Amino acid sequence: MLKGIGVSPGVVVGVAYRVESVLGAGEPQSLESAAMVPGEIARFDRAVEETTVELETFVQRIALELGTPAADIFKTHLQMVNDPEMTARVHAAIEKKRLTALSALQSVMNAYAAQFARIDQDYFRERVTDVRDVMTRIGSHLTRKPGPAENGNGATESHAGEEPVILVAHEILPSQAMSLGNLAIAGIVTETGGSTSHAAILARSRGIPAVSGVDGIMNDVVAGDLMVVDGREGHVIVRPDREATSAYRKVQREFFLLKDRLVANRDQPAVSCDGTHVEVLANINNLADAQAADSVGAAGVGLFRTEYLFLTHHDVPGEEEQYEYYRQIVLSSPNKTTTIRTLDLGGDKTVPYLGRRNEPNPFMGWRSVRIFFENPKLLVTQIRAILRAGRHGKVSMLFPMITTVEELRRLNTMVKEAKSNLRREGVPFADDVKTGVMVEVPAAAVCIDALLRETDFISIGSNDLIQYLVAADRDNPKVAHLCEPLSPSIFRIINMVLEACQRTGTPVTVCGEMAGQPRAALVLFGMGLRRFSMSPAFVPQIKALIASVTTAQAERFAHHVLQLSTSDEIRAYLSERLHEVSAELEAIDFA
Ligand code: PEP
Ligand code: MG
């Protein structure tokens, strides 16, 4: 059993599908005889054909979800896959160097990557990622269904083809994560990344069990291996024996049944035993998530991360395109209620067109609104698009990573100017779009009173708030244990913000992942939180949780938790309380 961090709950038994970090990987493999050359060439050509079909479908899907220009990035991949020069070079490497198709592909792609890397332009250097992406795709078709000889793993049960697929990777980049929906993925295991890395967030939004920070997993797993992924406990078992396999299959079935049962409450309001109403909202990244939010019965979208539109673009999307995309998101959101967050690039999400940055400390660096102050036009375009989309529903605008009141004032002025320009130009927009501040930098929490005087609403981004509060990178497995939501410091700081909002009657949401975690949500509800926003997959369980507790009970829990001094005590205490309130929800809790 290998230990990592459980980043998306649930249990799954399936077969490994490796996402190779192909560049620089492994020794080249030679063919045993010249007679194998034609077969190997045919195998490569087949993989190219399969990749082409896969990419074509993918381009269509992305075009539907994110709009045509967003699909362009993968159209470029299609061109790369079908580049006759690339094919000729791979064929030559198989024929002349007698390499296997995979090794030939590797050597040709490595040469391309080296060529790109030498070009002294950021745009081309960034294209190395595309080369890696394309190579991984073709390579994965070459290794997809290994025969027993390649698998070398006759002792374990293997049912490649019938089993769900478990993605195993060193790291999943945000742009790669976008393409995950293309495969029927049932589980994800990575060597790097913590519970709030964007790959983890995407896994959760699709309800896929995932474990990160599993050191050396790429050395242990061969494509086609049977694996168990336990996203609650953060365990991975490679080649489980019969007993473990059947025990975990049973848990997997129970997990699915419970989720099905919970979704049945989709049309019920979120209300506690004693009649306190709460709003259970969804965090979304794209159009498909907005639809998912509606189908699980969320009351609205509490956080729309606009970065994903930008991450799949070659350049800055224009105002018209953004407007059209936001309009579609609003129309698809439950109750046409959407909180649109302005661009939060930086940290683990970068785009080549904003310039290459080699910051020693990207999470503490040029991120989010800090970028806008150097590129105000970028923000003005987005603000205009959001104000225009506001006509199609109940839209709010949310600013991430606010650190000082001065920043908020600058942003408020920009919104005011954007409105008066739209008015002067005669472009229709919604004047009543509310603006809010994300509290995710401790400085903002400490000065919450000052911020409250100049904003309409607050959204607590606990993912970042935790990492900045404890000074530990949320995606670094070595320090991830410090990024603990069930901790005295995070509950105290959140309580402080909630009390300030209650005093001033300011609407407040918690939109970090802890809002969807049953134990944490019990405390937040007890502290008086009435707006929770989370990955759509968790909406049903939080509605069920609220329905199983009274307000007074939750207040007691929160009061007690605020007296405790350690995370261990808080965890133990809340596990007992959750068990009393709803033993079945304990099975899908995580954190
Ligand atoms: C957060 O920080 O809690 C949050 C919701 O924002 P993101 O995870 O997108 O940084
Ligand atoms: Mg954040």
Short mmCIF file of N, CA and C in Angstrom, two decimals, residues 205-369:
data_model
loop_
_atom_site.label_atom_id
_atom_site.label_comp_id
_atom_site.label_asym_id
_atom_site.label_seq_id
_atom_site.Cartn_x
_atom_site.Cartn_y
_atom_site.Cartn_z
N SER A 205 -14.51 18.23 -8.96
CA SER A 205 -15.71 18.74 -9.63
C SER A 205 -16.34 17.65 -10.50
N ARG A 206 -15.56 16.64 -10.88
CA ARG A 206 -16.14 15.54 -11.65
C ARG A 206 -16.44 14.34 -10.76
N GLY A 207 -16.21 14.48 -9.45
CA GLY A 207 -16.50 13.38 -8.53
C GLY A 207 -15.60 12.18 -8.74
N ILE A 208 -14.35 12.42 -9.17
CA ILE A 208 -13.43 11.31 -9.42
C ILE A 208 -12.50 11.13 -8.22
N PRO A 209 -12.46 9.95 -7.60
CA PRO A 209 -11.55 9.74 -6.48
C PRO A 209 -10.09 10.00 -6.91
N ALA A 210 -9.33 10.71 -6.07
CA ALA A 210 -7.96 11.02 -6.46
C ALA A 210 -7.04 11.08 -5.25
N VAL A 211 -5.79 10.64 -5.47
CA VAL A 211 -4.76 10.69 -4.44
C VAL A 211 -3.52 11.37 -5.04
N SER A 212 -2.98 12.36 -4.33
CA SER A 212 -1.77 13.05 -4.82
C SER A 212 -0.62 12.78 -3.88
N GLY A 213 0.56 13.20 -4.32
CA GLY A 213 1.74 13.10 -3.45
C GLY A 213 2.18 11.66 -3.20
N VAL A 214 1.93 10.77 -4.17
CA VAL A 214 2.36 9.37 -4.00
C VAL A 214 3.75 9.22 -4.63
N ASP A 215 4.73 9.31 -3.80
CA ASP A 215 6.12 9.30 -4.25
C ASP A 215 6.45 8.01 -5.00
N GLY A 216 7.03 8.13 -6.17
CA GLY A 216 7.53 6.96 -6.89
C GLY A 216 6.49 6.09 -7.56
N ILE A 217 5.24 6.56 -7.62
CA ILE A 217 4.18 5.70 -8.20
C ILE A 217 4.49 5.36 -9.66
N MET A 218 5.14 6.30 -10.38
CA MET A 218 5.42 6.04 -11.79
C MET A 218 6.42 4.90 -11.95
N ASN A 219 7.21 4.62 -10.93
CA ASN A 219 8.14 3.49 -11.02
C ASN A 219 7.46 2.17 -10.69
N ASP A 220 6.35 2.25 -9.98
CA ASP A 220 5.70 1.03 -9.51
C ASP A 220 4.63 0.49 -10.44
N VAL A 221 4.14 1.36 -11.30
CA VAL A 221 2.95 0.97 -12.06
C VAL A 221 3.26 0.79 -13.55
N VAL A 222 2.75 -0.30 -14.12
CA VAL A 222 2.82 -0.49 -15.57
C VAL A 222 1.41 -0.33 -16.10
N ALA A 223 1.30 0.18 -17.34
CA ALA A 223 -0.04 0.35 -17.92
C ALA A 223 -0.78 -0.98 -17.85
N GLY A 224 -2.02 -0.93 -17.44
CA GLY A 224 -2.82 -2.15 -17.38
C GLY A 224 -2.83 -2.81 -16.00
N ASP A 225 -1.99 -2.35 -15.09
CA ASP A 225 -1.99 -2.90 -13.73
C ASP A 225 -3.33 -2.63 -13.05
N LEU A 226 -3.78 -3.59 -12.28
CA LEU A 226 -4.97 -3.35 -11.47
C LEU A 226 -4.55 -2.50 -10.26
N MET A 227 -5.40 -1.53 -9.91
CA MET A 227 -5.06 -0.64 -8.79
C MET A 227 -6.30 -0.30 -7.97
N VAL A 228 -6.06 0.01 -6.70
CA VAL A 228 -7.13 0.54 -5.86
C VAL A 228 -6.75 1.98 -5.52
N VAL A 229 -7.71 2.89 -5.67
CA VAL A 229 -7.47 4.28 -5.25
C VAL A 229 -8.48 4.60 -4.16
N ASP A 230 -7.98 4.93 -2.98
CA ASP A 230 -8.86 5.31 -1.88
C ASP A 230 -8.65 6.79 -1.60
N GLY A 231 -9.52 7.60 -2.15
CA GLY A 231 -9.37 9.06 -2.07
C GLY A 231 -9.76 9.63 -0.71
N ARG A 232 -10.37 8.81 0.14
CA ARG A 232 -10.70 9.32 1.48
C ARG A 232 -9.47 9.24 2.36
N GLU A 233 -8.82 8.07 2.30
CA GLU A 233 -7.68 7.83 3.19
C GLU A 233 -6.36 8.24 2.56
N GLY A 234 -6.36 8.48 1.24
CA GLY A 234 -5.11 8.79 0.56
C GLY A 234 -4.25 7.55 0.34
N HIS A 235 -4.88 6.38 0.15
CA HIS A 235 -4.14 5.14 -0.08
C HIS A 235 -4.22 4.71 -1.53
N VAL A 236 -3.14 4.08 -1.99
CA VAL A 236 -3.16 3.48 -3.32
C VAL A 236 -2.60 2.07 -3.17
N ILE A 237 -3.27 1.09 -3.76
CA ILE A 237 -2.70 -0.26 -3.76
C ILE A 237 -2.47 -0.67 -5.21
N VAL A 238 -1.23 -1.01 -5.53
CA VAL A 238 -0.93 -1.46 -6.89
C VAL A 238 -0.93 -2.99 -6.87
N ARG A 239 -1.56 -3.59 -7.84
CA ARG A 239 -1.70 -5.04 -7.96
C ARG A 239 -2.20 -5.67 -6.65
N PRO A 240 -3.41 -5.28 -6.23
CA PRO A 240 -3.95 -5.84 -4.97
C PRO A 240 -4.21 -7.33 -5.10
N ASP A 241 -4.15 -8.06 -3.98
CA ASP A 241 -4.50 -9.49 -4.06
C ASP A 241 -6.03 -9.62 -4.13
N ARG A 242 -6.48 -10.87 -4.27
CA ARG A 242 -7.90 -11.09 -4.49
C ARG A 242 -8.76 -10.54 -3.37
N GLU A 243 -8.31 -10.75 -2.14
CA GLU A 243 -9.12 -10.32 -0.99
C GLU A 243 -9.27 -8.80 -0.95
N ALA A 244 -8.15 -8.12 -1.11
CA ALA A 244 -8.21 -6.64 -1.09
C ALA A 244 -9.09 -6.15 -2.23
N THR A 245 -8.93 -6.78 -3.41
CA THR A 245 -9.73 -6.36 -4.56
C THR A 245 -11.21 -6.47 -4.25
N SER A 246 -11.62 -7.60 -3.70
CA SER A 246 -13.05 -7.75 -3.50
C SER A 246 -13.54 -6.86 -2.36
N ALA A 247 -12.71 -6.64 -1.32
CA ALA A 247 -13.12 -5.75 -0.23
C ALA A 247 -13.32 -4.33 -0.76
N TYR A 248 -12.38 -3.87 -1.59
CA TYR A 248 -12.49 -2.49 -2.09
C TYR A 248 -13.62 -2.35 -3.12
N ARG A 249 -13.86 -3.43 -3.88
CA ARG A 249 -14.97 -3.34 -4.83
C ARG A 249 -16.29 -3.13 -4.08
N LYS A 250 -16.37 -3.77 -2.91
CA LYS A 250 -17.59 -3.64 -2.11
C LYS A 250 -17.75 -2.18 -1.65
N VAL A 251 -16.65 -1.58 -1.15
CA VAL A 251 -16.71 -0.18 -0.71
C VAL A 251 -17.09 0.71 -1.89
N GLN A 252 -16.50 0.41 -3.04
CA GLN A 252 -16.78 1.20 -4.25
C GLN A 252 -18.28 1.17 -4.58
N ARG A 253 -18.88 -0.02 -4.50
CA ARG A 253 -20.32 -0.14 -4.79
C ARG A 253 -21.14 0.69 -3.80
N GLU A 254 -20.77 0.58 -2.50
CA GLU A 254 -21.52 1.31 -1.48
C GLU A 254 -21.42 2.82 -1.70
N PHE A 255 -20.21 3.24 -2.08
CA PHE A 255 -19.97 4.66 -2.33
C PHE A 255 -20.87 5.17 -3.46
N PHE A 256 -20.94 4.38 -4.55
CA PHE A 256 -21.78 4.80 -5.68
C PHE A 256 -23.26 4.84 -5.28
N LEU A 257 -23.68 3.81 -4.52
CA LEU A 257 -25.09 3.76 -4.11
C LEU A 257 -25.45 4.97 -3.25
N LEU A 258 -24.53 5.30 -2.32
CA LEU A 258 -24.78 6.45 -1.44
C LEU A 258 -24.88 7.72 -2.26
N LYS A 259 -23.98 7.88 -3.21
CA LYS A 259 -24.01 9.10 -4.03
C LYS A 259 -25.32 9.20 -4.81
N ASP A 260 -25.75 8.05 -5.36
CA ASP A 260 -27.01 8.05 -6.11
C ASP A 260 -28.17 8.46 -5.22
N ARG A 261 -28.15 7.90 -3.99
CA ARG A 261 -29.23 8.21 -3.07
C ARG A 261 -29.24 9.70 -2.71
N LEU A 262 -28.06 10.25 -2.51
CA LEU A 262 -27.98 11.67 -2.11
C LEU A 262 -28.46 12.60 -3.22
N VAL A 263 -28.16 12.23 -4.47
CA VAL A 263 -28.57 13.10 -5.58
C VAL A 263 -30.10 13.21 -5.65
N ALA A 264 -30.77 12.23 -5.06
CA ALA A 264 -32.23 12.26 -5.09
C ALA A 264 -32.79 13.50 -4.38
N ASN A 265 -31.98 14.17 -3.54
CA ASN A 265 -32.51 15.36 -2.85
C ASN A 265 -32.33 16.64 -3.68
N ARG A 266 -32.07 16.48 -4.97
CA ARG A 266 -31.71 17.66 -5.77
C ARG A 266 -32.78 18.77 -5.77
N ASP A 267 -34.05 18.38 -5.70
CA ASP A 267 -35.08 19.41 -5.78
C ASP A 267 -35.51 19.92 -4.41
N GLN A 268 -34.88 19.37 -3.37
CA GLN A 268 -35.25 19.85 -2.05
C GLN A 268 -34.40 21.04 -1.63
N PRO A 269 -35.01 22.00 -0.89
CA PRO A 269 -34.18 23.12 -0.43
C PRO A 269 -33.21 22.63 0.64
N ALA A 270 -32.13 23.38 0.84
CA ALA A 270 -31.17 23.02 1.87
C ALA A 270 -31.64 23.66 3.17
N VAL A 271 -32.17 22.82 4.04
CA VAL A 271 -32.73 23.37 5.28
C VAL A 271 -32.44 22.42 6.44
N SER A 272 -32.09 23.01 7.59
CA SER A 272 -31.73 22.17 8.74
C SER A 272 -32.98 21.58 9.37
N CYS A 273 -32.78 20.62 10.31
CA CYS A 273 -33.89 19.96 11.00
C CYS A 273 -34.87 20.96 11.60
N ASP A 274 -34.32 22.08 12.10
CA ASP A 274 -35.19 23.05 12.77
C ASP A 274 -35.56 24.22 11.86
N GLY A 275 -35.34 24.06 10.57
CA GLY A 275 -35.87 25.04 9.62
C GLY A 275 -34.96 26.20 9.22
N THR A 276 -33.66 26.13 9.52
CA THR A 276 -32.77 27.20 9.06
C THR A 276 -32.39 26.93 7.60
N HIS A 277 -32.61 27.92 6.76
CA HIS A 277 -32.30 27.75 5.33
C HIS A 277 -30.85 28.12 5.05
N VAL A 278 -30.19 27.34 4.24
CA VAL A 278 -28.86 27.73 3.78
C VAL A 278 -28.85 27.66 2.24
N GLU A 279 -27.90 28.37 1.66
CA GLU A 279 -27.74 28.28 0.21
C GLU A 279 -26.55 27.39 -0.07
N VAL A 280 -26.77 26.31 -0.82
CA VAL A 280 -25.65 25.45 -1.21
C VAL A 280 -25.37 25.73 -2.68
N LEU A 281 -24.25 26.37 -2.92
CA LEU A 281 -23.90 26.84 -4.27
C LEU A 281 -22.75 26.01 -4.83
N ALA A 282 -22.47 26.21 -6.12
CA ALA A 282 -21.41 25.38 -6.73
C ALA A 282 -20.23 26.23 -7.19
N ASN A 283 -19.03 25.64 -7.11
CA ASN A 283 -17.84 26.23 -7.73
C ASN A 283 -17.71 25.61 -9.11
N ILE A 284 -17.56 26.43 -10.12
CA ILE A 284 -17.47 25.85 -11.47
C ILE A 284 -16.26 26.40 -12.21
N ASN A 285 -15.83 25.63 -13.21
CA ASN A 285 -14.67 26.03 -14.02
C ASN A 285 -15.03 26.22 -15.48
N ASN A 286 -16.17 25.70 -15.89
CA ASN A 286 -16.56 25.79 -17.30
C ASN A 286 -18.05 25.51 -17.45
N LEU A 287 -18.48 25.47 -18.71
CA LEU A 287 -19.91 25.31 -18.99
C LEU A 287 -20.44 23.96 -18.51
N ALA A 288 -19.63 22.92 -18.70
CA ALA A 288 -20.08 21.59 -18.28
C ALA A 288 -20.32 21.56 -16.77
N ASP A 289 -19.46 22.25 -16.02
CA ASP A 289 -19.65 22.31 -14.56
C ASP A 289 -20.93 23.07 -14.21
N ALA A 290 -21.25 24.12 -14.99
CA ALA A 290 -22.47 24.89 -14.70
C ALA A 290 -23.68 23.97 -14.86
N GLN A 291 -23.64 23.14 -15.91
CA GLN A 291 -24.74 22.20 -16.12
C GLN A 291 -24.78 21.17 -14.99
N ALA A 292 -23.58 20.71 -14.58
CA ALA A 292 -23.52 19.73 -13.48
C ALA A 292 -24.10 20.35 -12.21
N ALA A 293 -23.78 21.64 -11.98
CA ALA A 293 -24.27 22.33 -10.78
C ALA A 293 -25.80 22.30 -10.76
N ASP A 294 -26.39 22.52 -11.93
CA ASP A 294 -27.84 22.52 -12.02
C ASP A 294 -28.39 21.12 -11.77
N SER A 295 -27.70 20.11 -12.33
CA SER A 295 -28.27 18.77 -12.22
C SER A 295 -28.14 18.19 -10.82
N VAL A 296 -27.20 18.68 -10.01
CA VAL A 296 -27.13 18.15 -8.63
C VAL A 296 -27.98 18.96 -7.66
N GLY A 297 -28.59 20.05 -8.15
CA GLY A 297 -29.50 20.81 -7.28
C GLY A 297 -28.83 21.92 -6.49
N ALA A 298 -27.77 22.52 -7.03
CA ALA A 298 -27.17 23.69 -6.36
C ALA A 298 -28.14 24.86 -6.53
N ALA A 299 -28.06 25.84 -5.59
CA ALA A 299 -28.97 26.98 -5.67
C ALA A 299 -28.46 28.05 -6.64
N GLY A 300 -27.19 27.95 -7.01
CA GLY A 300 -26.59 28.92 -7.92
C GLY A 300 -25.12 28.62 -8.03
N VAL A 301 -24.38 29.49 -8.72
CA VAL A 301 -22.93 29.32 -8.81
C VAL A 301 -22.30 30.34 -7.87
N GLY A 302 -21.59 29.86 -6.87
CA GLY A 302 -20.98 30.75 -5.89
C GLY A 302 -19.59 31.19 -6.29
N LEU A 303 -18.99 30.46 -7.24
CA LEU A 303 -17.66 30.81 -7.72
C LEU A 303 -17.46 30.25 -9.12
N PHE A 304 -17.32 31.16 -10.08
CA PHE A 304 -16.95 30.72 -11.43
C PHE A 304 -15.52 31.17 -11.66
N ARG A 305 -14.62 30.19 -11.79
CA ARG A 305 -13.20 30.50 -12.00
C ARG A 305 -12.99 30.76 -13.48
N THR A 306 -12.77 32.01 -13.85
CA THR A 306 -12.67 32.33 -15.28
C THR A 306 -11.31 31.94 -15.88
N GLU A 307 -10.36 31.56 -15.04
CA GLU A 307 -9.02 31.24 -15.58
C GLU A 307 -9.05 30.19 -16.68
N TYR A 308 -9.95 29.22 -16.56
CA TYR A 308 -9.89 28.09 -17.48
C TYR A 308 -10.15 28.51 -18.92
N LEU A 309 -10.92 29.59 -19.09
CA LEU A 309 -11.11 30.12 -20.44
C LEU A 309 -9.77 30.63 -20.98
N PHE A 310 -9.04 31.31 -20.13
CA PHE A 310 -7.76 31.91 -20.54
C PHE A 310 -6.68 30.86 -20.71
N LEU A 311 -6.74 29.81 -19.89
CA LEU A 311 -5.70 28.77 -19.95
C LEU A 311 -5.72 27.99 -21.26
N THR A 312 -6.88 27.98 -21.91
CA THR A 312 -6.97 27.21 -23.13
C THR A 312 -6.94 28.12 -24.36
N HIS A 313 -6.39 29.28 -24.20
CA HIS A 313 -6.33 30.25 -25.30
C HIS A 313 -4.91 30.55 -25.70
N HIS A 314 -4.72 30.89 -26.96
CA HIS A 314 -3.39 31.30 -27.40
C HIS A 314 -3.07 32.72 -27.00
N ASP A 315 -4.13 33.54 -26.92
CA ASP A 315 -3.91 34.93 -26.53
C ASP A 315 -5.12 35.39 -25.70
N VAL A 316 -5.12 36.66 -25.32
CA VAL A 316 -6.19 37.13 -24.45
C VAL A 316 -7.53 37.09 -25.19
N PRO A 317 -8.53 36.40 -24.65
CA PRO A 317 -9.83 36.41 -25.33
C PRO A 317 -10.44 37.82 -25.30
N GLY A 318 -11.04 38.21 -26.41
CA GLY A 318 -11.58 39.58 -26.52
C GLY A 318 -12.87 39.76 -25.74
N GLU A 319 -13.34 41.01 -25.67
CA GLU A 319 -14.53 41.31 -24.86
C GLU A 319 -15.77 40.56 -25.37
N GLU A 320 -15.93 40.52 -26.71
CA GLU A 320 -17.11 39.87 -27.26
C GLU A 320 -17.14 38.40 -26.89
N GLU A 321 -15.98 37.78 -27.05
CA GLU A 321 -15.91 36.35 -26.78
C GLU A 321 -16.14 36.06 -25.30
N GLN A 322 -15.54 36.89 -24.45
CA GLN A 322 -15.76 36.69 -23.01
C GLN A 322 -17.24 36.90 -22.67
N TYR A 323 -17.81 37.96 -23.23
CA TYR A 323 -19.22 38.26 -22.94
C TYR A 323 -20.10 37.05 -23.32
N GLU A 324 -19.86 36.55 -24.53
CA GLU A 324 -20.67 35.45 -25.03
C GLU A 324 -20.53 34.22 -24.13
N TYR A 325 -19.29 33.96 -23.71
CA TYR A 325 -19.03 32.80 -22.85
C TYR A 325 -19.69 32.97 -21.47
N TYR A 326 -19.53 34.16 -20.88
CA TYR A 326 -20.15 34.40 -19.57
C TYR A 326 -21.67 34.33 -19.66
N ARG A 327 -22.19 34.83 -20.79
CA ARG A 327 -23.65 34.80 -20.98
C ARG A 327 -24.14 33.33 -20.95
N GLN A 328 -23.42 32.48 -21.67
CA GLN A 328 -23.80 31.06 -21.69
C GLN A 328 -23.70 30.44 -20.30
N ILE A 329 -22.65 30.81 -19.57
CA ILE A 329 -22.48 30.27 -18.22
C ILE A 329 -23.64 30.70 -17.33
N VAL A 330 -24.00 31.99 -17.41
CA VAL A 330 -25.08 32.51 -16.58
C VAL A 330 -26.39 31.79 -16.92
N LEU A 331 -26.66 31.65 -18.22
CA LEU A 331 -27.90 31.00 -18.63
C LEU A 331 -27.95 29.55 -18.18
N SER A 332 -26.79 28.90 -18.07
CA SER A 332 -26.77 27.49 -17.66
C SER A 332 -26.68 27.31 -16.15
N SER A 333 -26.37 28.38 -15.41
CA SER A 333 -26.22 28.26 -13.96
C SER A 333 -27.58 28.04 -13.31
N PRO A 334 -27.61 27.31 -12.19
CA PRO A 334 -28.89 27.14 -11.49
C PRO A 334 -29.46 28.51 -11.14
N ASN A 335 -30.73 28.69 -11.37
CA ASN A 335 -31.43 29.96 -11.09
C ASN A 335 -30.75 31.16 -11.73
N LYS A 336 -29.99 30.92 -12.76
CA LYS A 336 -29.25 31.99 -13.48
C LYS A 336 -28.52 32.90 -12.49
N THR A 337 -28.01 32.30 -11.44
CA THR A 337 -27.31 33.05 -10.41
C THR A 337 -25.84 32.68 -10.45
N THR A 338 -24.98 33.65 -10.75
CA THR A 338 -23.57 33.34 -10.96
C THR A 338 -22.67 34.41 -10.36
N THR A 339 -21.72 33.97 -9.55
CA THR A 339 -20.68 34.88 -9.08
C THR A 339 -19.47 34.64 -9.96
N ILE A 340 -19.14 35.65 -10.76
CA ILE A 340 -18.02 35.49 -11.70
C ILE A 340 -16.77 36.10 -11.07
N ARG A 341 -15.75 35.29 -10.93
CA ARG A 341 -14.51 35.80 -10.35
C ARG A 341 -13.60 36.31 -11.46
N THR A 342 -13.02 37.49 -11.24
CA THR A 342 -12.09 38.00 -12.25
C THR A 342 -10.85 37.12 -12.24
N LEU A 343 -10.10 37.24 -13.30
CA LEU A 343 -8.99 36.33 -13.59
C LEU A 343 -8.02 36.19 -12.41
N ASP A 344 -7.76 34.94 -12.05
CA ASP A 344 -6.84 34.66 -10.94
C ASP A 344 -5.67 33.83 -11.46
N LEU A 345 -4.90 34.44 -12.37
CA LEU A 345 -3.74 33.71 -12.90
C LEU A 345 -2.55 33.88 -11.97
N GLY A 346 -1.56 33.02 -12.17
CA GLY A 346 -0.39 33.05 -11.29
C GLY A 346 -0.44 31.82 -10.41
N GLY A 347 0.52 31.69 -9.53
CA GLY A 347 0.56 30.48 -8.72
C GLY A 347 0.78 29.30 -9.64
N ASP A 348 -0.17 28.34 -9.64
CA ASP A 348 0.01 27.17 -10.51
C ASP A 348 -0.66 27.33 -11.87
N LYS A 349 -1.21 28.52 -12.17
CA LYS A 349 -1.89 28.70 -13.45
C LYS A 349 -1.23 29.83 -14.23
N THR A 350 -0.49 29.48 -15.27
CA THR A 350 0.17 30.52 -16.05
C THR A 350 -0.22 30.40 -17.51
N VAL A 351 -0.15 31.52 -18.21
CA VAL A 351 -0.41 31.51 -19.65
C VAL A 351 0.77 32.17 -20.35
N PRO A 352 1.19 31.63 -21.50
CA PRO A 352 2.38 32.17 -22.15
C PRO A 352 2.22 33.63 -22.56
N TYR A 353 0.99 34.04 -22.93
CA TYR A 353 0.86 35.39 -23.49
C TYR A 353 0.99 36.51 -22.46
N LEU A 354 1.08 36.16 -21.19
CA LEU A 354 1.33 37.21 -20.21
C LEU A 354 2.83 37.34 -19.91
N GLY A 355 3.62 36.62 -20.68
CA GLY A 355 5.07 36.70 -20.47
C GLY A 355 5.54 35.57 -19.59
N ARG A 356 6.75 35.14 -19.86
CA ARG A 356 7.30 34.03 -19.10
C ARG A 356 7.84 34.57 -17.77
N ARG A 357 7.51 33.87 -16.72
CA ARG A 357 7.96 34.34 -15.42
C ARG A 357 8.65 33.22 -14.69
N ASN A 358 9.83 33.51 -14.22
CA ASN A 358 10.51 32.51 -13.41
C ASN A 358 10.61 33.04 -12.01
N GLU A 359 9.49 33.05 -11.33
CA GLU A 359 9.50 33.60 -9.99
C GLU A 359 9.93 32.52 -9.02
N PRO A 360 10.77 32.86 -8.06
CA PRO A 360 11.18 31.85 -7.09
C PRO A 360 10.01 31.39 -6.23
N ASN A 361 8.99 32.23 -6.13
CA ASN A 361 7.91 31.95 -5.21
C ASN A 361 6.57 32.35 -5.81
N PRO A 362 6.13 31.63 -6.85
CA PRO A 362 4.98 32.12 -7.63
C PRO A 362 3.71 32.37 -6.81
N PHE A 363 3.46 31.56 -5.79
CA PHE A 363 2.23 31.78 -5.01
C PHE A 363 2.29 33.09 -4.22
N MET A 364 3.50 33.58 -3.99
CA MET A 364 3.63 34.84 -3.26
C MET A 364 4.00 35.97 -4.23
N GLY A 365 3.87 35.70 -5.50
CA GLY A 365 4.41 36.64 -6.47
C GLY A 365 3.37 37.41 -7.24
N TRP A 366 3.66 37.49 -8.53
CA TRP A 366 2.88 38.31 -9.45
C TRP A 366 1.64 37.51 -9.84
N ARG A 367 0.62 37.64 -9.04
CA ARG A 367 -0.54 36.78 -9.16
C ARG A 367 -1.81 37.62 -9.14
N SER A 368 -2.82 37.13 -9.88
CA SER A 368 -4.16 37.65 -9.67
C SER A 368 -4.29 39.15 -9.94
N VAL A 369 -4.96 39.90 -9.05
CA VAL A 369 -5.16 41.33 -9.31
C VAL A 369 -3.82 42.07 -9.41
#
